[in-house]
Coordinates of C-alpha atoms and ligand atoms in Angstrom, one line a residue:
M280 CA 0.0 0.0 0.0
E281 CA 1.3 3.4 -1.0
Q282 CA 1.7 5.6 2.1
K283 CA 0.7 9.2 2.2
P284 CA 3.6 11.7 2.3
L285 CA 4.3 12.9 5.9
Y286 CA 4.6 16.5 6.9
I287 CA 6.1 17.0 10.4
T288 CA 6.9 20.3 12.1
T289 CA 8.1 21.6 15.5
T290 CA 6.7 24.8 17.0
L291 CA 8.8 27.8 16.3
P292 CA 10.9 29.0 19.3
Y293 CA 10.8 32.7 20.1
V294 CA 14.2 34.2 19.5
N295 CA 14.8 36.1 22.8
A296 CA 17.2 33.4 24.2
D297 CA 19.6 30.7 23.1
P298 CA 18.1 27.2 22.3
H299 CA 17.1 25.4 25.5
I300 CA 16.8 21.7 26.3
G301 CA 13.0 21.7 25.9
F302 CA 13.2 22.8 22.3
A303 CA 16.1 20.4 21.7
L304 CA 13.8 17.6 22.9
E305 CA 11.0 18.6 20.5
A306 CA 13.4 19.0 17.6
V307 CA 15.0 15.6 18.3
Q308 CA 11.7 13.9 18.6
A309 CA 10.5 15.3 15.3
D310 CA 13.8 14.4 13.7
I311 CA 13.6 10.8 14.9
I312 CA 10.0 10.4 13.5
A313 CA 11.0 12.1 10.2
R314 CA 14.1 9.9 9.8
Y315 CA 12.2 6.7 10.7
H316 CA 9.5 7.4 8.0
R317 CA 12.1 8.2 5.4
L318 CA 13.9 4.9 6.1
A319 CA 10.5 3.1 5.9
G320 CA 10.2 4.5 2.4
R321 CA 7.9 7.4 2.9
E322 CA 8.2 10.9 1.5
V323 CA 8.8 13.4 4.4
F324 CA 8.8 17.2 4.7
F325 CA 10.3 18.3 8.1
N326 CA 9.8 21.9 9.1
T327 CA 11.4 24.0 11.8
G328 CA 12.4 27.6 12.2
T329 CA 12.1 30.7 14.3
D330 CA 9.4 33.1 15.6
E331 CA 10.9 36.6 15.4
H332 CA 8.3 39.3 15.9
G333 CA 6.8 41.0 19.0
Q334 CA 7.5 43.8 21.4
K335 CA 9.7 41.7 23.7
I336 CA 12.2 41.2 20.9
F337 CA 11.9 44.8 19.8
Q338 CA 12.7 45.9 23.4
K339 CA 15.5 43.5 23.9
A340 CA 17.2 44.7 20.7
A341 CA 16.8 48.3 21.8
E342 CA 18.2 47.5 25.3
T343 CA 21.3 46.1 23.7
G344 CA 21.6 48.9 21.2
Q345 CA 21.1 46.7 18.2
D346 CA 19.1 47.1 15.1
V347 CA 16.1 44.7 15.5
Q348 CA 16.7 43.0 12.2
A349 CA 20.4 42.4 13.1
Y350 CA 19.2 41.1 16.5
V351 CA 16.8 38.5 15.0
D352 CA 19.3 37.6 12.3
H353 CA 21.8 36.7 15.1
Y354 CA 19.4 34.5 17.0
A355 CA 18.0 32.9 13.9
A356 CA 21.6 31.9 13.1
Q357 CA 21.9 30.3 16.6
F358 CA 18.8 28.2 16.0
R359 CA 19.8 27.3 12.5
K360 CA 23.0 25.8 13.9
L361 CA 20.9 23.2 15.7
K362 CA 20.7 21.4 12.3
E363 CA 24.4 20.7 12.7
G364 CA 24.5 20.7 16.5
L365 CA 21.7 18.1 17.0
N366 CA 22.1 16.5 13.6
L367 CA 18.6 17.4 12.5
S368 CA 17.3 16.4 9.0
N369 CA 14.9 19.3 8.6
D370 CA 14.1 20.1 5.0
V371 CA 13.5 23.8 5.6
F372 CA 14.1 26.5 8.2
I373 CA 11.3 29.1 8.2
R374 CA 11.6 32.5 9.7
T375 CA 8.5 34.6 10.5
T376 CA 10.4 37.6 9.0
D377 CA 10.6 35.9 5.6
T378 CA 8.8 37.8 2.9
G379 CA 6.8 34.8 1.7
H380 CA 5.7 34.1 5.3
I381 CA 4.5 37.7 5.8
A382 CA 2.5 37.6 2.6
A383 CA 0.9 34.2 3.7
A384 CA 0.0 35.5 7.2
Q385 CA -1.7 38.5 5.6
E386 CA -3.5 36.3 3.1
L387 CA -4.9 34.0 5.9
W388 CA -6.0 37.0 7.7
Q389 CA -7.9 38.3 4.7
R390 CA -9.6 34.9 4.1
C391 CA -10.8 34.9 7.7
V392 CA -12.1 38.5 7.3
A393 CA -14.0 37.3 4.2
N394 CA -15.5 34.3 6.0
I395 CA -18.8 35.8 7.2
G396 CA -21.2 33.9 9.6
L397 CA -24.5 34.9 11.2
D398 CA -22.7 37.3 13.6
G399 CA -20.5 38.9 11.0
P400 CA -17.0 38.2 9.7
D401 CA -14.6 35.9 11.6
I402 CA -12.2 38.9 12.2
Y403 CA -13.7 42.1 13.6
K404 CA -12.5 45.1 15.6
K405 CA -13.6 46.0 19.1
K406 CA -12.7 48.2 22.0
Y407 CA -11.1 46.3 24.8
K408 CA -10.2 47.3 28.3
G409 CA -8.4 45.1 30.7
L410 CA -5.3 44.4 32.7
Y411 CA -2.3 43.9 30.5
C412 CA 0.9 42.1 31.2
V413 CA 3.8 43.6 29.4
G414 CA 6.0 40.5 30.0
D415 CA 3.5 38.3 28.1
E416 CA 2.2 41.0 25.7
M417 CA -1.2 39.7 26.7
F418 CA -4.4 40.8 28.5
L419 CA -5.0 38.9 31.7
K420 CA -8.3 37.6 32.7
E421 CA -9.5 38.1 36.3
T422 CA -9.3 34.3 36.7
D423 CA -5.6 34.3 35.6
L424 CA -4.5 36.6 38.4
V425 CA -2.6 35.4 41.4
S426 CA -2.7 38.1 44.2
G427 CA -3.5 40.7 41.5
R428 CA -0.4 39.8 39.5
C429 CA 0.4 37.8 36.4
P430 CA 1.3 34.2 37.4
N431 CA 4.3 34.3 35.0
H432 CA 5.5 37.8 36.1
P433 CA 4.8 38.2 39.8
N434 CA 7.2 41.1 40.0
M435 CA 5.5 43.2 37.3
Q436 CA 2.4 45.3 38.0
P437 CA -0.2 44.6 35.3
V438 CA -1.3 47.8 33.7
E439 CA -4.8 48.8 32.8
I440 CA -5.1 49.5 29.1
E441 CA -7.9 50.4 26.8
E442 CA -7.4 49.9 23.1
E443 CA -9.1 48.8 20.0
N444 CA -7.9 45.5 18.6
Y445 CA -9.0 42.9 16.0
F446 CA -10.5 39.8 17.4
F447 CA -10.9 36.3 15.9
R448 CA -14.4 34.8 16.3
L449 CA -13.4 31.6 18.1
S450 CA -16.8 31.4 19.7
R451 CA -18.3 30.5 16.3
Y452 CA -16.1 27.3 16.1
Q453 CA -17.2 25.6 19.3
S454 CA -19.2 22.8 17.8
Y455 CA -16.7 22.4 14.9
L456 CA -13.8 22.0 17.4
H457 CA -15.9 19.6 19.6
D458 CA -16.3 17.4 16.6
Y459 CA -12.7 17.7 15.5
L460 CA -11.4 16.8 19.0
S461 CA -13.8 13.9 19.2
N462 CA -11.6 12.0 16.8
S463 CA -9.1 10.1 18.9
S464 CA -6.2 10.5 16.5
V465 CA -6.0 14.3 16.6
I466 CA -4.0 14.6 19.8
L467 CA -1.4 12.4 21.5
P468 CA -1.4 11.6 24.4
E469 CA -5.0 10.8 25.0
W470 CA -5.3 12.7 28.2
R471 CA -4.3 16.0 26.5
R472 CA -7.1 15.4 24.0
E473 CA -9.5 15.1 26.9
E474 CA -8.1 18.3 28.4
A475 CA -8.7 20.1 25.0
L476 CA -12.2 18.7 24.7
K477 CA -13.1 19.8 28.2
F478 CA -11.8 23.3 27.5
V479 CA -13.8 23.6 24.3
D480 CA -17.0 22.3 26.0
G481 CA -16.5 24.9 28.7
G482 CA -17.2 27.7 26.2
L483 CA -14.9 29.6 23.9
E484 CA -14.2 33.3 23.9
D485 CA -13.1 35.3 20.9
F486 CA -9.4 36.3 21.2
S487 CA -7.4 39.4 20.4
I488 CA -5.2 39.0 17.3
S489 CA -3.7 42.5 16.9
R490 CA -2.0 45.3 18.8
E491 CA -1.8 49.0 18.2
T492 CA 1.3 49.8 16.1
A493 CA 2.1 52.5 18.7
R494 CA 2.6 49.8 21.4
M495 CA 4.0 47.0 19.2
S496 CA 5.8 48.2 16.1
W497 CA 7.8 45.0 15.3
G498 CA 5.2 42.8 13.6
I499 CA 3.3 42.0 10.4
P500 CA 1.0 44.9 9.4
V501 CA -2.7 44.1 9.5
P502 CA -3.9 44.3 5.8
G503 CA -5.6 47.6 5.2
D504 CA -5.0 49.1 8.6
T505 CA -1.8 50.9 9.3
T506 CA -2.6 51.5 13.0
Q507 CA -2.5 47.8 13.8
V508 CA 0.0 44.9 13.6
M509 CA -0.7 41.2 14.0
Y510 CA -0.3 39.7 17.5
V511 CA 1.5 36.3 17.6
W512 CA -1.3 34.0 16.5
F513 CA -1.8 34.9 12.9
D514 CA 1.9 35.7 12.6
A515 CA 3.6 32.6 14.1
L516 CA 1.0 29.8 13.6
T517 CA 0.7 30.5 9.9
N518 CA 4.3 29.3 9.4
Y519 CA 3.1 25.7 9.3
I520 CA 1.5 26.4 5.9
S521 CA 3.6 29.3 4.6
T522 CA 6.7 26.9 4.8
L523 CA 4.9 24.7 2.2
G524 CA 4.4 27.7 -0.1
W525 CA 0.8 28.4 0.8
P526 CA -1.2 30.3 -0.5
T527 CA 0.3 28.7 -3.7
T528 CA -1.3 25.3 -3.6
D529 CA 0.2 23.4 -6.6
G530 CA 3.5 22.4 -5.0
N531 CA 4.4 21.2 -1.5
F532 CA 1.2 22.5 0.1
E533 CA -0.9 20.3 -2.2
K534 CA 1.4 17.3 -1.7
F535 CA 2.2 17.4 2.0
W536 CA -0.8 19.3 3.5
N537 CA -3.8 18.5 1.4
N538 CA -2.7 15.0 0.3
G539 CA -0.3 14.1 3.1
E540 CA -0.5 13.3 6.8
V541 CA 0.0 16.5 8.9
V542 CA 1.8 16.1 12.2
Q543 CA 2.7 18.9 14.6
M544 CA 5.0 18.4 17.6
A545 CA 4.6 20.8 20.6
G546 CA 5.0 21.3 24.3
K547 CA 2.2 20.5 26.7
D548 CA 1.4 24.2 27.4
Q549 CA 0.5 24.6 23.7
V550 CA -2.8 22.6 23.6
R551 CA -5.1 25.7 23.4
F552 CA -2.9 27.3 20.7
Q553 CA -2.2 24.4 18.4
S554 CA -5.3 22.2 18.8
I555 CA -7.9 24.8 19.4
M556 CA -7.1 28.3 18.1
W557 CA -5.0 27.2 15.1
Q558 CA -7.5 24.6 14.1
A559 CA -10.3 27.2 14.1
M560 CA -8.2 29.6 12.1
L561 CA -7.5 26.9 9.5
K562 CA -11.2 26.1 9.3
S563 CA -12.1 29.8 8.9
G564 CA -9.5 30.1 6.1
G565 CA -10.9 27.0 4.3
I566 CA -7.9 24.9 5.0
K567 CA -7.7 21.3 6.1
A568 CA -7.2 20.6 9.8
T569 CA -4.0 19.1 11.3
D570 CA -4.1 15.3 11.5
T571 CA -2.3 14.9 14.8
V572 CA -0.6 17.2 17.4
V573 CA 1.8 15.3 19.6
Y574 CA 2.5 17.0 23.0
H575 CA 5.6 16.4 25.0
G576 CA 6.1 17.1 28.7
F577 CA 8.5 19.6 30.3
I578 CA 12.0 18.9 31.4
T579 CA 12.9 19.7 35.0
S580 CA 16.3 19.6 36.5
G581 CA 16.6 18.2 40.0
G582 CA 12.9 18.4 40.3
Q583 CA 12.8 22.1 39.6
K584 CA 12.1 24.4 36.7
M585 CA 15.4 25.4 35.1
S586 CA 16.5 28.9 35.8
K587 CA 19.8 30.8 35.6
S588 CA 19.5 31.9 39.2
L589 CA 19.2 28.3 40.4
G590 CA 22.1 27.4 38.2
N591 CA 20.4 24.2 37.0
V592 CA 20.1 25.1 33.3
I593 CA 20.9 22.2 31.0
E594 CA 22.6 23.5 27.8
P595 CA 21.9 21.1 25.0
L596 CA 24.8 22.2 22.7
A597 CA 27.3 22.0 25.5
I598 CA 26.3 18.4 26.3
A599 CA 26.5 17.5 22.6
N600 CA 29.9 19.0 22.5
E601 CA 31.2 17.1 25.4
Y602 CA 29.5 13.7 25.0
G603 CA 28.7 13.6 21.4
I604 CA 25.4 14.5 19.5
D605 CA 24.2 10.9 19.6
A606 CA 24.7 10.6 23.3
L607 CA 22.4 13.6 23.8
R608 CA 19.9 12.3 21.2
Y609 CA 19.9 8.9 23.0
F610 CA 19.2 10.4 26.4
L611 CA 16.4 12.6 25.1
A612 CA 14.9 9.7 23.2
R613 CA 15.1 7.1 25.8
H614 CA 15.3 8.7 29.3
I615 CA 12.9 11.6 28.7
H616 CA 9.4 10.4 28.6
P617 CA 7.8 11.2 25.2
F618 CA 4.6 12.7 26.7
E619 CA 5.2 13.2 30.5
D620 CA 7.4 15.5 32.5
S621 CA 10.9 14.2 33.1
D622 CA 13.9 15.1 35.1
F623 CA 17.3 15.8 33.5
T624 CA 20.4 16.2 35.7
M625 CA 24.0 15.9 34.6
E626 CA 24.6 13.2 37.2
R627 CA 21.9 11.0 35.7
F628 CA 23.0 11.8 32.2
K629 CA 26.6 10.7 32.9
E630 CA 25.5 7.6 34.8
L631 CA 23.2 6.4 32.0
Y632 CA 25.8 7.4 29.4
N633 CA 28.4 5.2 31.0
A634 CA 26.1 2.3 31.7
N635 CA 24.2 2.1 28.4
L636 CA 26.5 3.7 25.8
A637 CA 30.1 3.3 27.0
N638 CA 29.7 0.0 28.8
G639 CA 26.6 -1.1 26.8
L640 CA 26.6 -0.4 23.1
G641 CA 30.2 0.9 22.7
N642 CA 31.6 -2.1 24.6
L643 CA 29.5 -4.6 22.6
V644 CA 30.7 -3.1 19.3
R645 CA 34.4 -3.5 20.3
R646 CA 33.9 -7.0 21.6
V647 CA 32.0 -8.3 18.5
I648 CA 34.3 -6.7 15.9
T649 CA 37.4 -7.8 17.8
L650 CA 36.1 -11.4 17.9
A651 CA 35.3 -11.3 14.2
R652 CA 38.7 -9.8 13.3
N653 CA 40.7 -12.3 15.3
N654 CA 38.8 -15.3 13.9
G655 CA 38.5 -14.3 10.3
V656 CA 34.8 -13.7 10.3
E657 CA 33.2 -11.2 7.8
L658 CA 29.7 -10.1 7.1
E659 CA 29.3 -10.3 3.3
K660 CA 27.5 -7.6 1.3
D661 CA 24.4 -9.7 0.7
E662 CA 24.3 -10.6 4.3
R663 CA 23.8 -7.0 5.4
D664 CA 20.1 -6.3 5.4
S665 CA 18.4 -3.0 5.0
F666 CA 16.3 -1.2 7.6
D667 CA 13.2 -2.4 5.8
E668 CA 14.3 -6.0 5.5
I669 CA 15.2 -6.2 9.2
V670 CA 11.9 -4.8 10.5
R671 CA 9.6 -6.6 8.1
G672 CA 11.6 -9.9 8.6
N673 CA 11.0 -10.2 12.3
D674 CA 7.6 -10.1 13.8
Q675 CA 8.8 -9.2 17.3
I676 CA 10.8 -6.2 16.1
Y677 CA 8.0 -5.2 13.8
H678 CA 5.6 -5.0 16.7
A679 CA 7.9 -3.7 19.4
F680 CA 9.9 -1.2 17.4
I681 CA 7.8 0.0 14.5
R682 CA 4.5 0.1 16.4
N683 CA 6.2 2.2 19.1
L684 CA 7.8 4.6 16.7
E685 CA 4.6 5.0 14.8
G686 CA 2.8 5.7 18.0
Y687 CA 5.5 8.3 19.0
K688 CA 6.5 6.1 22.0
I689 CA 10.2 6.6 21.2
S690 CA 11.5 5.5 24.6
D691 CA 9.7 2.2 24.4
A692 CA 11.2 1.5 21.0
L693 CA 14.7 2.2 22.4
D694 CA 14.0 0.0 25.5
M695 CA 13.5 -2.8 23.1
I696 CA 16.8 -2.3 21.3
F697 CA 18.8 -1.8 24.6
G698 CA 16.9 -4.6 26.4
R699 CA 17.3 -8.4 26.5
D700 CA 13.8 -9.6 25.6
V701 CA 13.9 -9.7 21.8
P702 CA 16.3 -12.3 20.5
H703 CA 19.1 -11.1 18.3
T704 CA 18.2 -7.4 17.7
A705 CA 18.7 -6.3 21.3
I706 CA 22.0 -5.2 23.0
G707 CA 21.2 -6.9 26.3
W708 CA 20.3 -10.1 24.6
M709 CA 23.6 -10.1 22.6
D710 CA 25.6 -9.4 25.8
N711 CA 23.9 -12.4 27.4
S712 CA 24.5 -14.6 24.5
I713 CA 28.2 -13.9 24.5
T714 CA 28.5 -14.6 28.2
Q715 CA 26.5 -17.8 27.9
N716 CA 27.9 -19.2 24.6
K717 CA 31.5 -18.0 25.0
P718 CA 32.3 -17.9 21.3
F719 CA 35.9 -16.9 22.2
E720 CA 36.3 -20.4 23.8
L721 CA 34.3 -22.2 21.2
V722 CA 36.7 -21.2 18.4
K723 CA 39.5 -23.1 20.2
T724 CA 37.6 -26.4 20.3
D725 CA 35.4 -26.1 17.2
L726 CA 36.5 -23.4 14.8
K727 CA 33.6 -23.7 12.4
A728 CA 30.9 -23.5 15.2
G729 CA 32.8 -20.7 16.8
Q730 CA 33.0 -18.7 13.6
K731 CA 29.3 -19.3 13.0
A732 CA 28.4 -17.9 16.4
I733 CA 30.6 -14.9 15.7
W734 CA 29.0 -14.4 12.3
W735 CA 25.6 -14.3 14.0
L736 CA 26.9 -11.6 16.4
M737 CA 28.1 -9.6 13.5
K738 CA 24.7 -10.0 11.8
D739 CA 22.8 -9.0 15.0
L740 CA 25.1 -6.0 15.5
W741 CA 24.4 -4.9 12.0
S742 CA 20.6 -5.1 12.7
V743 CA 21.0 -3.2 16.0
A744 CA 23.0 -0.5 14.3
T745 CA 20.5 -0.3 11.4
L746 CA 17.6 0.1 13.7
L747 CA 19.4 2.8 15.6
D748 CA 19.7 4.9 12.4
P749 CA 16.7 7.2 13.0
I750 CA 17.7 7.8 16.7
M751 CA 21.5 7.9 16.6
P752 CA 22.3 8.4 12.9
D753 CA 26.1 9.0 13.3
A754 CA 26.8 6.0 15.6
S755 CA 24.7 3.9 13.3
I756 CA 26.9 4.7 10.3
K757 CA 30.1 4.3 12.3
I758 CA 29.1 0.9 13.6
R759 CA 28.1 -0.3 10.2
E760 CA 31.3 1.0 8.7
A761 CA 33.3 -0.8 11.3
I762 CA 31.5 -4.1 10.4
V763 CA 32.1 -3.6 6.7
E764 CA 35.7 -2.7 7.1
N765 CA 36.3 -5.3 9.8
K766 CA 40.1 -5.2 9.7
T767 CA 40.6 -1.5 10.3
D768 CA 40.8 0.0 13.8
I769 CA 37.5 0.3 15.6
P770 CA 36.5 3.9 16.1
M771 CA 36.3 4.9 19.7
L772 CA 32.5 4.9 20.2
F773 CA 31.2 6.5 23.4
P774 CA 34.4 6.6 25.5
R775 CA 33.8 6.2 29.2
K776 CA 33.6 9.5 31.2
E777 CA 35.0 9.6 34.7
Ligands
ZN1098 ZN1 2.9 37.9 32.4

């Protein structure tokens, strides 16, 4: 059966700080899924990029005496480096300051203006008075306040502001969103879908989608109104379609959005934005809904939120630099839960690195290839199966590995490869097999039988390395090269860290 092309995207990080570990997690998860589907023969379009407008950015640039365009260019370059720094296979890198993106955001806006229901157009202007948090660039609801302050900014006094803004008529989409969210595949994990459904069923309010140019100058102009610029929603969310060339519909947009499977990855605090507001905006603009949004949890450090003042900030690129990109990818994929909150400390990282990569995988590779080299065993070209041949040829792997990856349960898929339950294609199983069958002794008494046992280890190691391709692409290549070359020195994979 011919599979639909896959479109997968991260959210766009806001460029007022360097890349943090939470975004590294999201990018690596998306990359693993993208790589897996490519290996399984599917056409994939993987999108990421940067969200670059807003008053916070404008102010930060001003504070540091920089031109705002130069400021966003600097940060966009930092995020673009993640492609190399985390070995991401993204096909594009969209910036919300790109000309094509700006035109697309304005076009979506106009389509929503032109979509007129019983109460009027989906975008309308109204006077609004309320408490405004400058830190969030948002009006606060009475119910949001904690001791009269914004919960995110307890040190800032909210200011009362009256202004005229454009609103999006979300209230019109309540029954549409209820139906959309009733489909169990639109959100993973399931409990987040229930959360979204409950939110929608509690009643939806129209939301503000613009700011006065006088208060927020760094943004996309509202079409036909020079006094207003777009607030984040129409600006940032539209990237998911502008990156595919929308409103042009004959190229990638037609292929990957209209005729493909659309998957968005996001953090757990994004449910209202990605699965509710964005889906209503798409519907209003006459565009197909997202097929699935996958929400990951947050990463804490030592049980606490990371902060510079606590000194517990985990820097993804620094770790990749010290331990290797694949070591970081491995940890994020296996020891950070794909959906729930998880803790990340350097102590735990180092312990699991030494146990599972230095002593586990790295040690196994050296043992097996040394055995093969010392006993004249080689894995011939036609004995080296492809990714597809390996997964389709073994029922247990097919179920444990493929089903887990297709359900975004990345850590479960890795538990299988690093475990001892599945015969042959599991690192723990292979270690056990060497200990029990002692091929290094067998060769002394029965060379043929010993060589055969070592050949099986080479073949199993090849399978393990091949299955690791979407998760640890560089280690996967190095191990397979070592198997092919056999006689050359084994590269130092995952050296032990003291
Ligand atoms: Zn705030």
